[in-house]
Amino acid sequence: MQRGPPARRATAPRNAAHRPVPETPHTLPPRAAAGAPDGIPALKLHSSDPSNALNTFTAYGDGYIEINKVRYEQSLLVMPEGAVVPWDVARFEDLAPEHFARLLDLAPELVVFGSGNRLRFPHPRLTAVLAAQRIGVETMDIQAACRTYNILMAEGRKVAAALLIERD
């Protein structure tokens, strides 16, 4: 008794692992756009629920951020719920421990510090008051801070954003 050829198993095409990933509407633009001031492109960040009552970053650009489509051109302290609070610091070099101590009243579990248009780390003595209360501080440029805050806020985390928008 002779059998026919073995049945073929269904498999993925051999080149499936080598296919390029298609671009989606969620693909972020390149970090620096041609012609953008200081190489920082304006970017819109949209919430899937426009009636969302949480403080959500909806855009940012050179010298400003938008929260729930309201434009701000000054340094801010932001929590998911409650008022957006002006942060009285105009330059990175002016940061003092008192600036970070203001975050204690907000009682966050984590602080995302946006250090301006470029990444600069504050001296540990500036954030020691937060570390003493076991509140983590993550430092990044302001664009990354806006995106990270939105993700953590969407996960239901009690995150605070301390955003430095430098003024001359």
Backbone as JSON, one array per atom type, in Angstrom:
{
  "sequence": "MQRGPPARRATAPRNAAHRPVPETPHTLPPRAAAGAPDGIPALKLHSSDPSNALNTFTAYGDGYIEINKVRYEQSLLVMPEGAVVPWDVARFEDLAPEHFARLLDLAPELVVFGSGNRLRFPHPRLTAVLAAQRIGVETMDIQAACRTYNILMAEGRKVAAALLIERD",
  "N": [[0.84, -1.16, 0.0], [0.71, 2.0, -1.02], [1.37, 5.29, -0.03], [0.24, 8.65, -0.66], [1.79, 11.85, -1.37], [3.07, 13.6, 1.51], [0.84, 15.48, 3.57], [0.66, 19.01, 3.33], [1.62, 21.35, 5.75], [0.04, 24.24, 7.09], [1.8, 27.15, 7.03], [3.47, 30.19, 7.99], [4.4, 32.61, 5.54], [7.72, 32.4, 4.27], [9.19, 34.78, 4.26], [7.93, 36.38, 6.09], [8.87, 37.37, 8.52], [10.56, 39.3, 7.69], [9.26, 41.38, 6.56], [8.54, 44.85, 6.13], [7.37, 46.95, 8.79], [4.2, 48.32, 8.6], [3.46, 51.83, 8.38], [1.58, 53.54, 10.82], [-1.21, 55.6, 11.89], [-0.35, 56.31, 14.39], [2.35, 56.59, 14.43], [5.13, 58.39, 15.46], [6.42, 61.6, 14.5], [9.68, 62.44, 13.05], [12.23, 63.45, 15.38], [13.45, 66.02, 15.0], [12.29, 68.49, 12.92], [12.62, 69.77, 9.64], [13.24, 73.19, 9.4], [11.9, 73.8, 11.75], [11.8, 75.8, 14.68], [14.68, 75.78, 16.68], [14.85, 73.1, 16.16], [12.69, 71.76, 17.22], [9.78, 70.27, 16.67], [6.33, 71.21, 16.44], [3.82, 69.34, 18.01], [0.87, 67.51, 18.04], [-0.99, 65.99, 20.54], [-3.44, 63.74, 20.99], [-6.34, 62.98, 22.84], [-8.34, 60.07, 23.15], [-10.84, 60.49, 24.08], [-12.5, 63.31, 23.94], [-14.02, 64.62, 25.85], [-12.86, 64.12, 28.19], [-12.16, 64.6, 31.58], [-9.75, 64.69, 32.81], [-6.51, 66.17, 33.23], [-4.81, 66.45, 30.38], [-2.09, 66.35, 28.14], [-2.32, 67.95, 25.14], [-0.92, 69.08, 23.07], [2.36, 70.27, 22.12], [5.09, 72.53, 21.71], [7.69, 74.76, 20.57], [8.42, 76.56, 23.31], [5.88, 76.38, 24.47], [3.09, 74.55, 25.9], [0.15, 72.55, 25.56], [-2.72, 71.91, 27.42], [-5.5, 70.0, 27.59], [-6.34, 71.38, 25.31], [-5.81, 74.03, 25.94], [-3.57, 76.64, 25.82], [-0.35, 77.07, 27.29], [2.35, 79.08, 28.35], [4.28, 79.07, 30.27], [6.16, 77.78, 33.07], [4.91, 74.83, 34.69], [3.0, 72.94, 37.14], [1.44, 69.89, 37.07], [-1.24, 67.71, 37.63], [-3.23, 64.73, 37.13], [-5.88, 65.26, 37.98], [-7.58, 68.19, 39.12], [-6.52, 71.66, 39.46], [-4.39, 73.26, 37.03], [-1.25, 74.3, 37.92], [0.68, 77.22, 38.14], [4.24, 77.23, 38.0], [6.74, 78.7, 39.66], [9.34, 79.15, 38.3], [11.81, 80.16, 36.06], [14.15, 79.55, 34.74], [16.45, 76.86, 34.24], [18.77, 77.0, 35.76], [17.9, 78.42, 37.95], [16.53, 76.72, 39.6], [15.55, 75.48, 42.78], [15.55, 73.74, 45.98], [13.06, 74.36, 47.12], [11.33, 74.65, 44.97], [10.82, 72.03, 44.13], [9.78, 71.06, 46.49], [7.22, 72.07, 46.53], [5.74, 70.18, 45.25], [5.08, 68.27, 47.11], [2.65, 68.87, 48.37], [0.85, 68.04, 46.47], [0.97, 65.33, 46.58], [2.01, 63.14, 44.84], [2.72, 59.86, 43.39], [4.77, 59.61, 41.71], [7.0, 61.79, 40.01], [7.29, 63.42, 36.98], [9.75, 65.12, 35.57], [10.12, 67.67, 33.39], [12.74, 68.99, 31.84], [12.99, 71.21, 30.2], [13.8, 72.24, 26.82], [15.92, 70.6, 26.33], [17.63, 67.74, 27.66], [18.44, 67.84, 30.99], [19.81, 67.15, 34.1], [18.64, 67.64, 37.39], [20.45, 68.62, 40.34], [20.91, 66.18, 42.9], [20.39, 67.19, 45.48], [18.37, 69.0, 45.08], [16.06, 67.53, 44.63], [15.87, 66.02, 46.89], [14.0, 66.32, 48.94], [11.73, 65.13, 47.9], [12.62, 62.5, 47.49], [13.0, 61.77, 50.13], [10.42, 61.35, 50.94], [9.8, 59.13, 49.56], [9.06, 59.49, 46.9], [9.32, 59.08, 43.56], [11.42, 60.54, 41.01], [11.54, 61.24, 37.68], [13.56, 62.34, 35.11], [13.45, 64.12, 32.09], [13.46, 65.48, 28.71], [11.17, 68.16, 27.89], [9.3, 67.43, 25.93], [9.3, 64.59, 25.91], [8.5, 64.28, 28.54], [5.84, 65.19, 28.5], [4.62, 63.23, 26.87], [5.15, 60.89, 28.36], [3.88, 61.45, 30.81], [1.17, 61.51, 29.9], [0.81, 58.79, 29.23], [1.23, 57.47, 31.72], [-0.78, 58.71, 33.23], [-3.04, 57.82, 31.85], [-2.94, 55.17, 32.56], [-3.9, 55.31, 35.08], [-2.21, 56.1, 37.1], [-0.92, 58.02, 39.84], [0.44, 60.56, 38.95], [2.65, 63.35, 38.72], [3.43, 66.16, 36.74], [6.17, 68.18, 36.38], [6.98, 70.87, 34.75], [9.36, 72.64, 33.02], [9.36, 75.55, 31.4], [11.35, 77.54, 29.82], [12.02, 81.01, 30.12], [13.23, 84.07, 28.8]],
  "CA": [[0.0, 0.0, 0.0], [1.55, 3.18, -1.16], [0.7, 6.53, 0.36], [0.52, 9.82, -1.48], [2.73, 12.78, -0.75], [2.61, 14.05, 2.83], [0.03, 16.7, 3.56], [1.43, 20.22, 3.66], [1.12, 22.11, 6.9], [-0.09, 25.68, 6.87], [2.85, 27.9, 7.73], [3.61, 31.59, 7.58], [5.36, 32.76, 4.44], [9.1, 32.41, 4.76], [9.72, 36.12, 4.42], [7.03, 37.14, 6.95], [9.63, 38.07, 9.56], [11.38, 40.35, 7.09], [8.42, 42.41, 5.96], [8.58, 46.11, 6.9], [6.18, 47.26, 9.57], [3.53, 49.45, 7.95], [3.28, 53.0, 9.22], [0.22, 53.72, 11.3], [-1.43, 56.99, 12.3], [0.25, 56.55, 15.69], [3.79, 56.73, 14.29], [5.56, 59.74, 15.8], [7.29, 62.21, 13.49], [11.08, 62.52, 13.48], [12.46, 64.37, 16.5], [13.69, 67.37, 14.51], [11.71, 68.73, 11.61], [13.31, 70.83, 8.92], [12.61, 74.49, 9.51], [11.3, 74.04, 13.06], [12.73, 76.55, 15.53], [15.48, 74.97, 17.61], [14.71, 71.69, 15.83], [11.62, 71.15, 18.0], [8.54, 70.41, 15.93], [5.08, 71.22, 17.19], [3.2, 68.03, 17.92], [-0.43, 67.41, 18.68], [-1.25, 64.74, 21.25], [-4.89, 63.72, 21.1], [-7.0, 62.01, 23.71], [-9.4, 59.38, 22.44], [-12.1, 60.98, 24.63], [-12.34, 64.75, 24.09], [-14.74, 65.11, 27.03], [-12.09, 63.64, 29.33], [-11.99, 65.65, 32.58], [-8.39, 64.64, 33.32], [-5.55, 67.06, 32.58], [-4.09, 65.69, 29.35], [-1.34, 67.18, 27.2], [-2.89, 67.79, 23.8], [0.06, 69.55, 22.09], [3.5, 71.02, 22.63], [5.95, 73.11, 20.69], [8.76, 75.6, 21.1], [8.01, 77.57, 24.28], [4.52, 76.24, 24.98], [2.42, 73.26, 25.95], [-1.31, 72.63, 25.62], [-3.39, 70.95, 28.28], [-6.93, 70.02, 27.22], [-6.45, 72.38, 24.25], [-5.53, 75.38, 26.46], [-2.13, 76.89, 25.64], [0.41, 77.64, 28.41], [3.71, 79.48, 27.95], [5.04, 79.23, 31.52], [6.41, 76.52, 33.79], [3.67, 74.36, 35.32], [2.85, 71.69, 37.88], [0.2, 69.31, 36.56], [-1.69, 66.39, 38.09], [-4.38, 64.34, 36.31], [-7.1, 65.93, 38.44], [-7.33, 69.45, 39.81], [-6.1, 72.82, 38.67], [-3.03, 73.37, 36.52], [-0.66, 75.27, 38.83], [1.92, 77.84, 37.66], [5.45, 76.88, 38.76], [7.49, 79.96, 39.61], [10.75, 79.01, 37.93], [11.93, 80.59, 34.67], [15.37, 79.01, 34.13], [16.95, 75.66, 34.9], [19.78, 77.41, 36.74], [17.22, 79.02, 39.11], [15.85, 75.69, 40.4], [15.95, 75.37, 44.19], [14.78, 72.68, 46.65], [11.68, 74.82, 47.37], [10.51, 74.4, 43.78], [10.39, 70.62, 44.16], [8.99, 70.85, 47.72], [5.82, 72.39, 46.23], [5.07, 68.96, 44.78], [4.64, 67.46, 48.25], [1.23, 69.13, 48.62], [0.07, 67.3, 45.47], [1.08, 63.92, 46.99], [2.1, 62.18, 43.74], [3.57, 58.69, 43.61], [5.89, 59.77, 40.79], [7.1, 63.1, 39.36], [7.97, 63.47, 35.69], [10.32, 66.46, 35.47], [10.5, 68.1, 32.05], [13.83, 69.94, 32.09], [13.08, 72.19, 29.12], [13.95, 71.7, 25.47], [16.98, 69.59, 26.29], [17.72, 66.93, 28.87], [19.39, 68.28, 32.01], [19.45, 66.52, 35.37], [18.82, 68.49, 38.56], [21.32, 68.09, 41.39], [20.11, 65.39, 43.84], [19.95, 67.97, 46.65], [17.14, 69.69, 44.71], [14.93, 66.6, 44.71], [16.0, 65.21, 48.11], [12.76, 66.39, 49.72], [10.82, 64.12, 47.32], [13.19, 61.18, 47.77], [12.77, 61.48, 51.56], [9.03, 60.89, 51.05], [9.71, 57.97, 48.66], [8.42, 59.91, 45.65], [10.3, 58.99, 42.48], [11.53, 61.64, 40.06], [12.11, 60.86, 36.38], [13.92, 63.55, 34.38], [13.5, 63.99, 30.63], [13.13, 66.77, 28.1], [9.75, 68.48, 28.09], [8.46, 66.68, 24.99], [9.18, 63.23, 26.44], [7.74, 64.36, 29.78], [4.41, 65.28, 28.15], [4.16, 61.92, 26.39], [5.22, 59.94, 29.47], [2.79, 61.81, 31.72], [-0.1, 61.04, 29.32], [0.74, 57.33, 29.33], [1.05, 57.11, 33.13], [-2.1, 59.19, 33.63], [-4.02, 56.91, 31.24], [-2.88, 53.92, 33.34], [-4.47, 55.55, 36.39], [-1.17, 56.4, 38.08], [-0.97, 59.35, 40.47], [1.68, 61.16, 38.43], [2.72, 64.81, 38.6], [4.39, 66.68, 35.77], [6.8, 69.46, 36.71], [7.48, 71.22, 33.43], [10.13, 73.88, 32.96], [9.33, 76.27, 30.13], [12.28, 78.63, 30.11], [11.77, 82.35, 29.59], [14.43, 84.92, 28.86]],
  "C": [[0.89, 1.23, 0.0], [0.73, 4.42, -0.81], [1.08, 7.64, -0.61], [1.52, 10.73, -0.78], [2.18, 13.28, 0.59], [1.82, 15.35, 2.7], [0.9, 17.89, 3.98], [0.78, 20.92, 4.84], [1.02, 23.58, 6.53], [0.99, 26.38, 7.69], [2.83, 29.34, 7.23], [4.58, 31.66, 6.42], [6.77, 32.92, 5.0], [9.63, 33.82, 5.0], [8.86, 36.98, 5.36], [7.8, 37.93, 8.01], [10.41, 39.25, 8.99], [10.56, 41.44, 6.42], [8.52, 43.69, 6.78], [7.27, 46.33, 7.64], [5.49, 48.45, 8.91], [3.4, 50.61, 8.92], [1.82, 53.1, 9.6], [0.02, 55.18, 11.65], [-0.76, 57.32, 13.63], [1.77, 56.7, 15.62], [4.17, 58.18, 14.58], [6.47, 60.29, 14.71], [8.74, 62.2, 13.97], [11.24, 63.61, 14.53], [12.66, 65.81, 16.02], [13.12, 67.51, 13.11], [12.45, 69.88, 10.94], [12.54, 72.13, 9.07], [11.96, 74.77, 10.85], [12.28, 74.8, 13.92], [13.39, 75.64, 16.54], [15.34, 73.48, 17.34], [13.6, 71.0, 16.59], [10.31, 71.34, 17.25], [7.35, 70.52, 16.88], [4.43, 69.86, 16.98], [1.89, 68.06, 18.65], [-0.56, 66.03, 19.3], [-2.74, 64.7, 21.52], [-5.36, 62.63, 22.05], [-8.09, 61.33, 22.89], [-10.78, 59.83, 22.93], [-11.98, 62.48, 24.86], [-13.07, 65.32, 25.3], [-14.04, 64.7, 28.32], [-11.83, 64.79, 30.31], [-10.58, 65.66, 33.15], [-7.5, 65.61, 32.55], [-4.65, 66.24, 31.67], [-3.35, 66.66, 28.44], [-1.87, 66.9, 25.81], [-1.95, 68.31, 22.71], [1.24, 70.16, 22.84], [4.3, 71.53, 21.46], [7.01, 73.97, 21.36], [8.18, 76.68, 22.02], [6.58, 77.47, 24.78], [4.14, 74.77, 25.11], [0.93, 73.53, 25.97], [-1.82, 71.54, 26.53], [-4.88, 71.08, 28.01], [-7.22, 71.19, 26.27], [-6.35, 73.82, 24.74], [-4.02, 75.56, 26.44], [-1.53, 77.57, 26.87], [1.82, 77.93, 27.93], [4.56, 79.76, 29.18], [5.24, 77.87, 32.15], [5.18, 76.15, 34.6], [3.9, 73.13, 36.18], [1.48, 71.15, 37.5], [-0.02, 67.94, 37.18], [-2.89, 66.01, 37.21], [-5.68, 65.06, 36.7], [-6.71, 67.22, 39.15], [-6.83, 70.52, 38.86], [-4.67, 72.65, 38.17], [-2.4, 74.54, 37.28], [0.6, 75.88, 38.2], [3.08, 77.47, 38.59], [6.41, 78.04, 38.6], [8.99, 79.76, 39.4], [10.85, 79.29, 36.42], [13.15, 80.0, 33.96], [15.83, 77.8, 34.93], [17.93, 76.02, 36.01], [19.16, 78.0, 38.01], [16.53, 77.98, 39.99], [16.43, 75.62, 41.8], [15.12, 74.26, 44.83], [13.32, 73.07, 46.89], [10.77, 74.57, 46.17], [9.99, 72.97, 43.77], [9.56, 70.32, 45.4], [7.52, 71.18, 47.48], [5.04, 71.17, 45.77], [4.55, 68.11, 45.92], [3.16, 67.65, 48.54], [0.33, 68.37, 47.64], [0.05, 65.8, 45.76], [1.11, 62.94, 45.81], [2.87, 60.93, 44.16], [4.82, 58.78, 42.75], [5.83, 61.17, 40.19], [7.87, 62.92, 38.06], [8.43, 64.92, 35.53], [10.76, 66.71, 34.04], [11.48, 69.24, 32.16], [13.99, 71.01, 31.02], [13.27, 71.5, 27.79], [15.07, 70.69, 25.33], [17.06, 68.91, 27.65], [18.83, 67.46, 29.77], [18.91, 67.72, 33.34], [19.65, 67.49, 36.53], [19.75, 67.81, 39.57], [20.46, 67.32, 42.39], [19.65, 66.17, 45.08], [18.65, 68.71, 46.36], [15.91, 68.81, 44.89], [14.95, 65.74, 45.97], [14.73, 65.21, 48.94], [11.73, 65.38, 49.19], [11.32, 62.72, 47.62], [12.95, 60.79, 49.23], [11.35, 60.98, 51.8], [8.75, 59.7, 50.12], [8.89, 58.28, 47.4], [9.51, 59.91, 44.58], [10.27, 60.2, 41.57], [12.21, 61.11, 38.8], [12.34, 62.14, 35.59], [14.03, 63.24, 32.9], [13.25, 65.36, 30.02], [11.62, 66.96, 28.13], [8.83, 67.71, 27.15], [8.23, 65.25, 25.49], [8.37, 63.23, 27.73], [6.25, 64.43, 29.51], [3.88, 63.92, 27.72], [4.13, 60.91, 27.52], [4.11, 60.19, 30.48], [1.46, 61.27, 31.19], [-0.26, 59.53, 29.45], [0.47, 56.92, 30.77], [-0.31, 57.54, 33.64], [-3.18, 58.26, 33.09], [-4.06, 55.56, 31.96], [-3.47, 54.09, 34.73], [-3.45, 55.84, 37.48], [-1.34, 57.81, 38.62], [0.35, 60.05, 40.16], [1.55, 62.68, 38.43], [3.74, 65.14, 37.53], [4.87, 68.03, 36.27], [7.54, 69.89, 35.46], [8.11, 72.6, 33.42], [10.06, 74.44, 31.55], [10.15, 77.53, 30.37], [11.89, 79.92, 29.39], [13.05, 83.15, 29.72], [14.27, 86.03, 29.86]]
}
